[in-house]
XYZ file of C-alpha atoms in Angstrom:
669
model
C 187.322 -8.832 -103.272
C 190.602 -8.667 -104.288
C 190.510 -12.822 -106.510
C 194.191 -13.936 -107.327
C 192.713 -15.375 -110.674
C 191.073 -13.862 -113.096
C 189.758 -14.976 -116.478
C 188.243 -13.683 -118.700
C 184.517 -13.018 -119.278
C 183.080 -15.089 -122.005
C 179.416 -14.058 -121.034
C 177.603 -10.833 -123.265
C 177.240 -9.910 -120.663
C 179.747 -9.567 -118.551
C 181.656 -8.341 -121.773
C 179.094 -5.546 -122.091
C 180.346 -4.146 -118.216
C 181.721 -0.740 -118.811
C 185.687 -0.089 -118.141
C 186.136 3.167 -117.534
C 190.008 2.416 -118.729
C 189.006 2.598 -121.992
C 187.551 5.623 -121.847
C 190.658 6.433 -120.704
C 192.226 5.144 -123.059
C 190.894 7.192 -125.242
C 190.866 10.166 -124.318
C 195.092 9.697 -123.817
C 194.085 8.739 -127.500
C 192.982 12.679 -128.487
C 194.674 14.248 -126.376
C 197.943 13.417 -128.339
C 196.355 14.206 -131.995
C 195.193 17.922 -130.454
C 198.389 18.537 -129.452
C 200.180 17.598 -132.716
C 197.173 19.261 -134.528
C 198.006 22.221 -132.775
C 201.926 21.557 -133.107
C 202.448 23.081 -129.368
C 206.492 23.271 -128.826
C 205.955 19.840 -130.371
C 205.810 18.024 -127.522
C 204.964 15.278 -129.393
C 205.930 14.727 -133.093
C 204.530 11.897 -133.221
C 201.076 12.701 -131.967
C 198.969 11.465 -135.226
C 199.653 7.809 -133.970
C 196.269 8.808 -131.440
C 194.271 8.169 -134.484
C 196.312 4.543 -134.346
C 195.050 4.005 -130.703
C 191.406 5.217 -131.792
C 191.468 2.515 -134.774
C 192.041 -0.663 -132.292
C 189.704 0.589 -129.717
C 186.881 0.493 -132.376
C 187.559 -2.010 -133.712
C 187.942 -4.205 -129.858
C 184.825 -1.655 -128.912
C 182.689 -1.967 -131.834
C 183.973 -6.772 -131.316
C 182.219 -6.455 -127.376
C 178.853 -4.362 -128.265
C 178.496 -7.010 -131.762
C 179.116 -10.196 -129.467
C 176.119 -9.312 -127.720
C 173.555 -9.706 -129.970
C 174.680 -12.228 -132.180
C 171.628 -14.908 -131.164
C 169.513 -12.485 -133.628
C 169.252 -13.835 -137.395
C 171.211 -12.195 -139.853
C 168.750 -8.912 -140.139
C 167.887 -8.497 -137.403
C 171.372 -8.004 -136.248
C 172.358 -5.816 -139.150
C 169.753 -3.619 -138.705
C 169.927 -3.507 -134.838
C 173.471 -2.352 -135.102
C 173.451 0.216 -138.381
C 171.449 1.724 -135.818
C 173.150 2.209 -133.062
C 176.203 3.655 -135.231
C 173.758 5.850 -137.383
C 172.712 7.090 -133.622
C 176.856 7.153 -132.148
C 177.177 8.793 -135.763
C 175.737 10.832 -138.054
C 173.715 13.435 -135.504
C 176.644 15.150 -133.818
C 178.998 15.280 -137.021
C 176.024 16.471 -139.353
C 175.571 19.524 -137.020
C 179.826 19.415 -137.134
C 179.605 19.567 -140.797
C 176.913 22.319 -141.876
C 178.580 25.288 -138.561
C 181.481 24.375 -140.721
C 180.227 24.975 -143.761
C 178.838 27.962 -143.977
C 181.532 29.314 -140.884
C 184.320 28.449 -144.439
C 181.324 30.055 -146.388
C 181.918 33.477 -143.808
C 185.764 34.223 -142.882
C 187.209 31.533 -145.377
C 188.310 33.721 -148.713
C 187.319 32.065 -152.212
C 191.500 30.355 -152.874
C 192.164 28.279 -154.983
C 192.359 25.710 -151.881
C 188.585 26.428 -151.718
C 187.340 24.151 -153.589
C 188.996 21.157 -151.843
C 187.871 22.208 -149.049
C 184.280 21.637 -150.280
C 184.999 18.318 -151.918
C 186.091 16.995 -149.149
C 183.243 18.319 -146.537
C 180.039 17.021 -148.611
C 181.951 14.116 -149.374
C 182.292 13.658 -145.480
C 178.801 13.684 -145.253
C 178.285 10.298 -146.896
C 181.493 8.479 -145.901
C 184.171 9.301 -147.913
C 186.544 12.066 -148.322
C 189.205 9.825 -147.313
C 189.006 8.903 -151.254
C 188.618 12.678 -151.823
C 191.157 13.716 -149.921
C 193.499 10.252 -151.397
C 192.834 11.832 -154.552
C 194.911 15.153 -154.139
C 198.072 15.323 -154.690
C 198.485 17.315 -151.051
C 199.595 15.072 -147.675
C 198.147 14.678 -144.497
C 201.514 16.246 -143.519
C 201.964 19.824 -145.925
C 200.643 22.831 -144.533
C 198.478 23.180 -147.225
C 195.990 20.129 -144.992
C 196.701 22.877 -142.335
C 194.112 24.811 -144.205
C 191.243 22.518 -145.211
C 188.767 22.463 -141.976
C 187.132 18.946 -143.114
C 190.459 17.449 -143.171
C 190.276 15.056 -140.090
C 186.980 13.269 -141.325
C 188.964 10.768 -142.914
C 189.394 8.956 -140.262
C 185.564 8.460 -139.582
C 185.397 7.536 -142.833
C 187.477 4.656 -143.202
C 186.109 4.002 -139.464
C 182.549 3.459 -141.182
C 183.750 1.732 -144.836
C 185.095 -1.106 -142.113
C 181.636 -1.112 -140.723
C 180.518 -1.900 -143.867
C 182.145 -5.016 -144.366
C 182.623 -6.336 -140.494
C 179.586 -7.372 -139.522
C 179.220 -8.935 -141.596
C 182.287 -10.630 -141.292
C 182.474 -11.045 -136.939
C 178.505 -12.859 -137.565
C 179.882 -15.686 -139.345
C 183.059 -16.103 -136.614
C 180.104 -15.797 -134.435
C 177.521 -18.366 -135.844
C 179.622 -20.141 -137.634
C 183.662 -21.178 -135.840
C 182.230 -24.902 -134.520
C 182.000 -26.863 -138.183
C 183.865 -23.676 -140.070
C 187.298 -23.831 -140.508
C 187.337 -20.604 -142.835
C 185.405 -19.352 -140.407
C 188.583 -18.778 -137.860
C 190.420 -17.773 -139.971
C 188.570 -15.076 -142.865
C 189.607 -12.291 -140.452
C 192.952 -13.025 -139.544
C 193.867 -13.404 -143.322
C 192.041 -10.716 -144.219
C 194.153 -8.372 -141.546
C 197.010 -9.808 -142.586
C 196.496 -9.071 -146.271
C 196.010 -5.902 -145.260
C 199.088 -5.302 -143.599
C 200.584 -6.495 -146.363
C 198.974 -4.046 -148.541
C 200.125 -1.885 -145.335
C 204.411 -2.250 -145.955
C 204.011 -1.929 -149.722
C 201.886 0.901 -150.283
C 202.887 2.947 -147.433
C 206.523 2.925 -150.275
C 205.051 2.911 -153.764
C 201.874 5.204 -152.743
C 202.005 7.323 -149.369
C 198.556 9.154 -150.368
C 195.770 5.445 -150.344
C 198.252 4.416 -147.823
C 197.279 6.711 -145.458
C 193.563 7.451 -146.105
C 192.497 4.329 -147.621
C 190.661 1.367 -145.772
C 192.781 -1.094 -146.887
C 195.467 -0.103 -145.949
C 193.653 0.563 -142.571
C 191.936 -2.565 -141.998
C 194.444 -4.545 -140.098
C 194.508 -1.653 -137.225
C 190.435 -2.022 -136.749
C 190.971 -6.086 -137.273
C 193.015 -6.470 -134.349
C 191.289 -4.510 -131.828
C 188.401 -7.182 -132.444
C 191.424 -10.233 -132.659
C 192.138 -8.755 -129.504
C 188.000 -9.585 -127.864
C 187.997 -12.919 -129.364
C 191.301 -13.919 -128.075
C 189.886 -12.575 -124.452
C 186.242 -13.574 -125.082
C 187.530 -17.616 -125.956
C 189.388 -17.084 -122.372
C 192.234 -18.187 -124.683
C 194.611 -15.198 -121.911
C 194.387 -15.789 -117.843
C 195.771 -13.933 -115.104
C 196.768 -14.551 -111.709
C 196.573 -12.286 -109.908
C 197.667 -8.073 -110.727
C 201.147 -9.240 -112.150
C 200.423 -9.503 -115.938
C 197.886 -7.144 -115.317
C 200.630 -4.302 -114.961
C 203.271 -5.247 -116.916
C 200.939 -4.974 -120.755
C 200.400 -1.503 -119.108
C 203.443 -1.167 -118.860
C 204.645 -1.680 -122.425
C 201.419 -1.019 -123.194
C 202.283 2.164 -122.103
C 206.004 1.973 -123.439
C 205.590 1.327 -127.180
C 202.597 3.926 -127.496
C 204.421 6.353 -126.003
C 207.519 5.345 -128.607
C 205.225 5.626 -131.254
C 203.825 9.368 -129.522
C 207.583 10.749 -129.858
C 209.554 9.289 -132.539
C 206.909 7.918 -135.565
C 208.153 8.929 -138.714
C 206.018 10.327 -140.835
C 207.406 8.567 -144.080
C 207.252 5.484 -142.751
C 203.742 6.081 -141.758
C 201.272 4.064 -142.113
C 204.093 0.650 -142.071
C 205.806 0.131 -140.480
C 205.416 2.781 -137.177
C 202.194 1.697 -137.404
C 202.285 -1.539 -135.878
C 204.352 0.448 -133.063
C 201.422 1.812 -131.581
C 199.210 -0.734 -132.068
C 200.814 -3.046 -130.633
C 200.711 -0.919 -127.796
C 196.985 -0.118 -127.795
C 196.664 -4.043 -127.863
C 198.370 -4.320 -124.770
C 196.892 -1.454 -123.141
C 193.256 -3.232 -124.145
C 194.405 -6.317 -122.489
C 195.943 -4.732 -119.231
C 192.560 -2.290 -119.084
C 190.486 -5.997 -119.371
C 193.180 -8.428 -116.805
C 192.697 -5.570 -113.815
C 191.697 -7.414 -110.956
C 189.859 -4.771 -109.514
C 190.989 -5.529 -106.405
C 194.597 -4.710 -107.295
C 195.543 -1.942 -109.527
C 198.482 0.488 -110.101
C 198.529 3.880 -109.862
C 198.620 4.143 -113.553
C 195.398 1.734 -113.762
C 194.174 4.579 -111.233
C 194.524 7.335 -113.336
C 192.607 5.513 -116.604
C 190.106 6.145 -114.262
C 190.566 8.594 -113.560
C 186.979 10.952 -113.101
C 188.395 13.585 -115.867
C 190.013 11.244 -118.145
C 187.135 9.349 -118.323
C 184.801 12.579 -118.668
C 187.205 13.502 -122.048
C 187.144 9.945 -123.323
C 183.531 9.728 -122.951
C 183.487 13.508 -125.038
C 186.295 12.178 -127.116
C 183.908 11.406 -130.922
C 183.212 15.700 -130.205
C 186.587 16.413 -129.437
C 187.259 14.945 -132.473
C 185.143 16.449 -134.929
C 185.998 20.411 -133.103
C 189.256 20.157 -131.867
C 190.314 19.771 -136.518
C 187.357 23.590 -136.745
C 188.602 25.353 -134.358
C 191.665 25.323 -135.485
C 191.595 25.725 -138.914
C 189.356 28.801 -138.495
C 191.881 30.001 -136.902
C 194.443 29.974 -138.629
C 192.130 30.838 -142.114
C 191.430 33.863 -139.292
C 193.560 35.170 -136.018
C 196.287 32.365 -136.101
C 196.779 30.221 -133.591
C 199.998 30.861 -133.421
C 198.358 34.008 -131.363
C 199.087 33.039 -127.806
C 195.618 35.043 -127.021
C 194.775 31.993 -129.878
C 196.406 29.013 -128.229
C 195.097 29.916 -124.579
C 191.510 30.045 -126.077
C 191.370 27.358 -127.789
C 191.441 24.704 -125.384
C 188.739 26.503 -123.731
C 186.341 26.870 -127.163
C 187.218 23.748 -128.129
C 185.959 21.568 -124.357
C 183.127 23.867 -124.121
C 181.881 22.222 -128.166
C 182.329 19.413 -126.757
C 180.321 19.214 -124.351
C 177.986 21.099 -125.812
C 177.759 18.718 -128.526
C 177.677 15.930 -126.115
C 175.349 16.644 -123.793
C 173.350 18.435 -125.754
C 173.590 16.708 -129.647
C 175.321 13.591 -129.236
C 173.582 11.834 -125.506
C 169.623 12.914 -125.584
C 168.888 11.193 -129.161
C 171.163 7.684 -128.192
C 169.295 7.860 -125.006
C 165.855 8.517 -126.348
C 163.269 6.036 -126.414
C 161.094 7.793 -128.850
C 159.876 5.895 -132.595
C 162.968 7.458 -134.276
C 166.088 5.728 -131.438
C 163.464 2.751 -131.198
C 162.807 1.132 -135.351
C 165.972 0.156 -137.157
C 163.736 1.386 -140.346
C 162.856 4.404 -138.701
C 166.590 5.151 -137.301
C 167.423 3.691 -140.954
C 165.184 5.858 -143.135
C 165.455 9.402 -141.399
C 169.431 9.243 -141.555
C 168.788 8.586 -144.714
C 166.618 12.324 -145.135
C 168.515 13.999 -142.805
C 172.401 12.908 -144.889
C 170.463 14.155 -147.847
C 169.466 17.730 -146.105
C 172.437 17.489 -144.825
C 174.595 17.604 -148.324
C 171.961 19.262 -150.553
C 172.463 22.821 -147.852
C 175.974 22.294 -148.112
C 175.920 22.502 -152.132
C 174.424 24.975 -151.706
C 176.554 26.894 -149.050
C 179.246 26.182 -151.269
C 177.610 27.479 -153.967
C 176.683 30.261 -153.231
C 178.815 31.758 -151.242
C 180.268 34.946 -152.864
C 176.493 35.772 -151.097
C 177.500 34.467 -147.292
C 181.256 35.419 -146.843
C 182.347 39.089 -145.504
C 185.702 38.633 -146.898
C 186.668 40.918 -149.501
C 187.369 37.871 -151.636
C 183.336 37.386 -152.426
C 184.346 39.533 -155.303
C 185.752 37.045 -158.347
C 185.662 38.537 -161.132
C 187.905 41.072 -159.341
C 189.843 38.721 -156.698
C 189.834 35.512 -158.489
C 191.939 34.795 -162.542
C 188.320 33.355 -163.869
C 187.531 32.083 -167.277
C 185.128 35.783 -166.888
C 183.513 36.612 -169.641
C 184.614 40.378 -168.745
C 181.976 42.888 -167.661
C 183.805 45.739 -169.917
C 184.210 46.269 -173.610
C 186.333 43.756 -176.353
C 187.764 45.379 -179.508
C 188.196 42.668 -181.791
C 191.101 42.925 -184.082
C 190.510 42.179 -186.857
C 193.777 41.428 -188.058
C 194.253 38.304 -191.377
C 197.432 37.980 -189.756
C 196.116 36.013 -187.092
C 193.262 34.516 -188.662
C 192.746 30.795 -187.430
C 196.179 30.927 -185.205
C 196.346 28.475 -182.031
C 198.030 29.790 -178.696
C 198.872 26.494 -176.768
C 199.608 27.405 -173.446
C 200.752 24.816 -171.207
C 202.547 24.882 -167.459
C 201.970 25.828 -163.757
C 199.165 26.569 -162.036
C 200.601 29.572 -162.974
C 198.565 28.912 -166.387
C 195.697 28.081 -165.166
C 195.987 31.952 -162.491
C 195.619 33.298 -166.029
C 192.199 32.263 -167.541
C 190.781 35.447 -167.374
C 193.979 36.353 -169.331
C 193.834 34.247 -171.810
C 188.913 34.499 -172.055
C 190.076 38.036 -173.458
C 192.666 37.061 -175.187
C 190.718 34.580 -177.305
C 188.244 36.836 -176.820
C 190.136 40.112 -178.754
C 192.226 38.152 -180.992
C 189.641 35.370 -181.870
C 192.765 32.777 -181.275
C 191.634 29.135 -180.450
C 193.865 28.886 -176.863
C 194.174 25.662 -175.604
C 195.210 24.789 -171.999
C 197.446 22.309 -170.240
C 197.584 23.388 -166.453
C 199.159 20.509 -163.829
C 198.964 22.157 -160.804
C 203.128 22.058 -159.135
C 204.474 20.935 -163.394
C 206.536 23.862 -163.900
C 207.349 23.385 -167.659
C 210.908 25.431 -168.048
C 210.550 26.821 -164.409
C 214.289 29.021 -164.711
C 214.872 27.842 -161.385
C 215.867 23.706 -161.268
C 214.877 21.185 -163.008
C 211.418 21.019 -164.428
C 209.367 17.900 -161.876
C 210.539 14.663 -162.758
C 207.092 13.323 -161.133
C 205.515 15.603 -164.318
C 206.891 13.708 -166.896
C 203.537 11.623 -167.898
C 201.745 14.945 -167.965
C 203.773 16.931 -170.384
C 204.466 15.303 -172.381
C 201.075 13.899 -172.641
C 200.458 17.951 -172.491
C 203.571 18.147 -175.724
C 202.757 14.667 -177.496
C 198.869 16.392 -178.381
C 200.279 20.552 -179.852
C 202.574 18.712 -181.414
C 199.581 16.766 -182.958
C 197.420 19.676 -183.441
C 200.598 22.592 -184.030
C 200.535 24.198 -187.325
C 203.230 25.190 -188.279
C 203.069 29.869 -187.160
C 201.170 28.955 -184.459
C 201.753 29.874 -180.863
C 203.599 27.970 -177.508
C 203.325 29.744 -173.754
C 205.681 27.662 -171.097
C 203.534 29.827 -168.397
C 204.757 28.812 -164.989
C 206.642 30.089 -161.970
C 209.590 31.119 -161.980
C 210.658 32.893 -158.794
C 211.504 31.062 -155.509
C 208.205 31.553 -153.704
C 208.859 34.082 -150.580
C 205.995 33.297 -148.894
C 206.002 31.041 -145.871
C 209.937 31.784 -145.089
C 211.258 33.063 -141.349
C 211.069 36.960 -142.149
C 211.277 38.281 -139.301
C 214.759 35.586 -138.083
C 215.826 38.080 -140.884
C 215.405 40.401 -144.630
C 218.877 39.794 -145.567
C 219.285 35.923 -145.042
C 215.672 35.010 -146.465
C 216.232 37.016 -149.455
C 219.903 34.872 -149.921
C 218.451 31.587 -149.099
C 216.014 32.512 -151.548
C 218.322 33.333 -154.185
C 220.905 30.386 -153.961
C 217.413 27.856 -154.922
C 217.465 29.208 -158.336
C 220.451 26.233 -160.159
C 221.179 27.329 -162.999
C 222.842 24.576 -164.763
C 219.694 22.571 -164.267
C 217.181 24.837 -165.604
C 219.538 25.456 -168.423
C 219.831 21.641 -169.270
C 214.866 21.013 -169.026
C 214.949 24.253 -170.949
C 217.378 23.627 -173.747
C 214.918 19.757 -173.891
C 211.545 21.610 -173.905
C 212.232 24.567 -176.584
C 214.427 21.749 -178.912
C 210.918 19.563 -179.431
C 209.411 22.498 -179.720
C 210.948 23.926 -182.235
C 210.814 21.180 -184.520
C 206.322 21.871 -184.318
C 207.389 24.766 -186.352
C 205.612 26.753 -183.477
C 206.984 30.145 -181.794
C 207.268 29.730 -178.637
C 206.867 32.972 -176.230
C 207.934 32.275 -172.014
C 207.059 35.207 -169.139
C 209.399 36.330 -167.856
C 209.524 36.448 -164.209
C 206.751 38.470 -162.234
C 206.776 40.367 -159.139
C 205.697 37.455 -156.141
C 205.443 38.638 -152.370
C 206.214 37.479 -148.689
C 202.275 36.699 -147.089
C 199.009 36.272 -149.838
C 196.542 39.434 -150.149
C 193.849 36.491 -149.846
C 194.251 35.420 -146.189
C 195.469 39.243 -145.375
C 192.893 41.720 -146.379
C 189.764 42.139 -143.622
C 189.263 42.846 -140.257
C 189.889 39.278 -139.236
C 192.752 38.514 -140.319
C 195.082 41.175 -141.400
C 196.474 40.495 -138.239
C 197.876 36.643 -138.216
C 200.715 35.974 -138.294
C 200.845 35.267 -141.349
C 200.301 38.594 -142.835
C 203.510 40.331 -141.226
C 206.093 40.250 -144.123
C 203.417 42.536 -145.314
C 202.366 43.472 -148.777
C 204.573 44.829 -150.186
C 208.590 44.175 -152.095
C 211.825 46.067 -153.105
C 211.573 45.571 -156.813
C 215.660 46.374 -156.537
C 215.375 42.457 -154.902
C 212.630 41.527 -157.350
C 215.307 42.833 -160.034
C 218.155 40.459 -158.380
C 215.723 37.546 -157.484
C 215.797 37.067 -160.365
C 218.539 37.886 -162.969
C 219.553 34.807 -163.568
C 216.935 33.269 -165.005
C 217.139 36.864 -167.273
C 220.251 35.784 -167.713
C 219.588 32.366 -168.515
C 216.401 33.638 -171.158
C 218.962 36.292 -173.331
C 220.931 32.699 -174.014
C 217.803 30.946 -174.709
C 216.894 32.940 -177.054
C 220.024 34.114 -178.887
C 219.979 30.068 -179.386
C 216.554 29.766 -180.361
C 215.271 32.109 -182.951
C 211.588 30.951 -182.276
C 212.058 32.043 -178.496
C 210.649 35.541 -177.564
C 209.529 36.349 -174.114
C 207.277 38.551 -172.441
C 208.138 40.400 -169.449
C 204.516 42.012 -167.778
C 206.579 43.317 -164.365
C 206.593 46.868 -165.655
C 202.999 46.314 -165.819
C 202.124 44.586 -162.605
C 205.119 46.695 -160.623
C 206.383 50.209 -162.444
C 207.458 51.668 -158.803
C 210.105 51.187 -156.876
C 208.290 49.412 -154.721
C 206.423 46.063 -155.665
C 202.662 46.015 -154.236
C 199.927 43.637 -153.854
C 197.565 46.530 -155.159
C 197.385 49.083 -158.145
C 197.282 52.498 -156.975
C 193.289 52.509 -156.535
C 193.717 49.018 -154.255
C 192.607 46.433 -156.536
C 194.838 43.601 -156.121
C 196.840 42.202 -158.920
C 197.036 39.140 -157.027
C 195.240 36.617 -155.148
C 197.674 34.498 -153.605
C 202.143 35.325 -152.666
C 202.329 34.505 -156.658
C 199.177 34.151 -158.312
C 197.619 37.360 -160.389
C 194.157 38.376 -159.334
C 191.244 38.404 -162.002
C 192.131 42.471 -162.396
C 195.571 41.734 -162.459
C 195.181 39.882 -165.341
C 192.465 43.049 -166.560
C 195.809 44.736 -166.111
C 198.266 42.785 -169.139
C 195.715 42.046 -171.405
C 196.498 45.483 -173.791
C 200.548 44.028 -172.603
C 199.603 40.587 -173.837
C 197.943 40.489 -176.977
C 200.073 43.590 -178.250
C 203.148 40.513 -177.939
C 201.195 37.912 -179.671
C 200.089 40.035 -182.092
C 203.798 41.429 -182.859
C 205.694 37.811 -182.768
C 202.549 37.011 -186.026
C 203.106 40.053 -188.200
C 206.642 38.571 -186.787
C 206.973 35.517 -189.178
């Protein structure tokens, strides 16, 4: 029956009524995130704002659920809340995480990125993956993040942490708002403080702003405050016109975020647009009289969209790992993969919803009805899953189907050599130290450094920080690495004795992987060469060399090594060699490498003339002895792990050459 005046329900019974439009909104949020993650035709460049829609919806829905139970005592209220949350969230989550660990162990090559992925997954089991991600150097939008199957769990971590705080805040509001004024103000004050933190951190600490609760609390709180406003009858509508206006305005704001949200200005201020739009949409869905529906209201309540909304949690859990594992194997760019992807995700989500989520939530056993039993069983399940995942990460080599499972061959770890290492007995090197300073390419020499340490008997001290090249020869050394570089230099200056060697090991070529080689080889090579800026490189190099020369140590720089257009560790198995990332191949012409490194060698020659203590060691002749450089040697063993970092075998290939160079330097002092 049409009602010209709709009063917002304040009773728990009315508030608990199911609103299919909420599931319709969940569907829109979830679909926008999936389209964004697929990067399909760049249709929704701001589709990641669907996560912010979820935050607001979650805040609203959780508050509605809590409003039904504030008549309970505080202890019973909390126990019942966490019982329901654990049954809702945990079973499907643990299944997806455990499956993801197994699939990752089977098909994902064990590269340097794997450790970061494993840490994220282990943290996700206990709801802390957002902290792990906030502590990494790779932002949510970086290409490396696309290869982490556990990345998406950060938002669930934010919600879980919100659940630790909000129930008590809301209980205080419901029970004490009539006689304690601060009970009214607490949640708005915390939301405002969170919004301020979001604004500050977006500019000063974007990873924390994106991943952590302090800068996201206000989004969930906004949904809660909306329920308080509606439940306290502060909004009234006569007829359906206001609901339709709210719906259109809300959809407009949300669409604005989907299309135009700027990643560098997120979450502040762009999240304000999406949060505001979502609040309007929820209000419209709540206010809309049943007898006065617009076409958009009808769409939101349509069975297909509502079903997708009901699947939204399982879709959220499965959509990202499936996309990541396709990226690691066949490649998500293939038409076949893009066609199959939605069917795979939908099937997994439907199975998860109907066979895991629903039976566990609807069950009436003691496990589901008794809060203490539910919580105890949940803790046991979390602990067992964590131990199982840890075992998988520790035993990946025994499980993996990838050639990269042979870590001795592929990975530049500090392996104790299987081969006999005959020590060199030379009084000229006795008591010497080798300091190694640089970026991730310092870490990629660890097998080699272990061999040098064993053969020469010298003490090796390593100072490695990923992305922090030292005397790169292709541009200025990164300014954001000044603190790490200064700390390493100060330690070297304190420890180095005259005659010790400081080896500056870093990437000294523009990377070839990730370029558009299909658009034209010549253009890609020209673009890479144009990125070399020896003017700025010379300034950085002289500042470093002048400081090191003052220690009276000898300085060693490795000349630019060959590098490749594709990563061998992602292109060496039957289940991944067809990946489009492998299309450029694993060989490059030596003449092209020589041309690309010519400016660096010219700069090195000039620096050697000006700094007598500077020595150059060139690994290229051993790594590329023929007219074409290959990522593999003639026996098919990998010289490189990825497109520019050496493998363990590549390290061993260079050992004799490097030890000879070091001995020569020490003997000539």
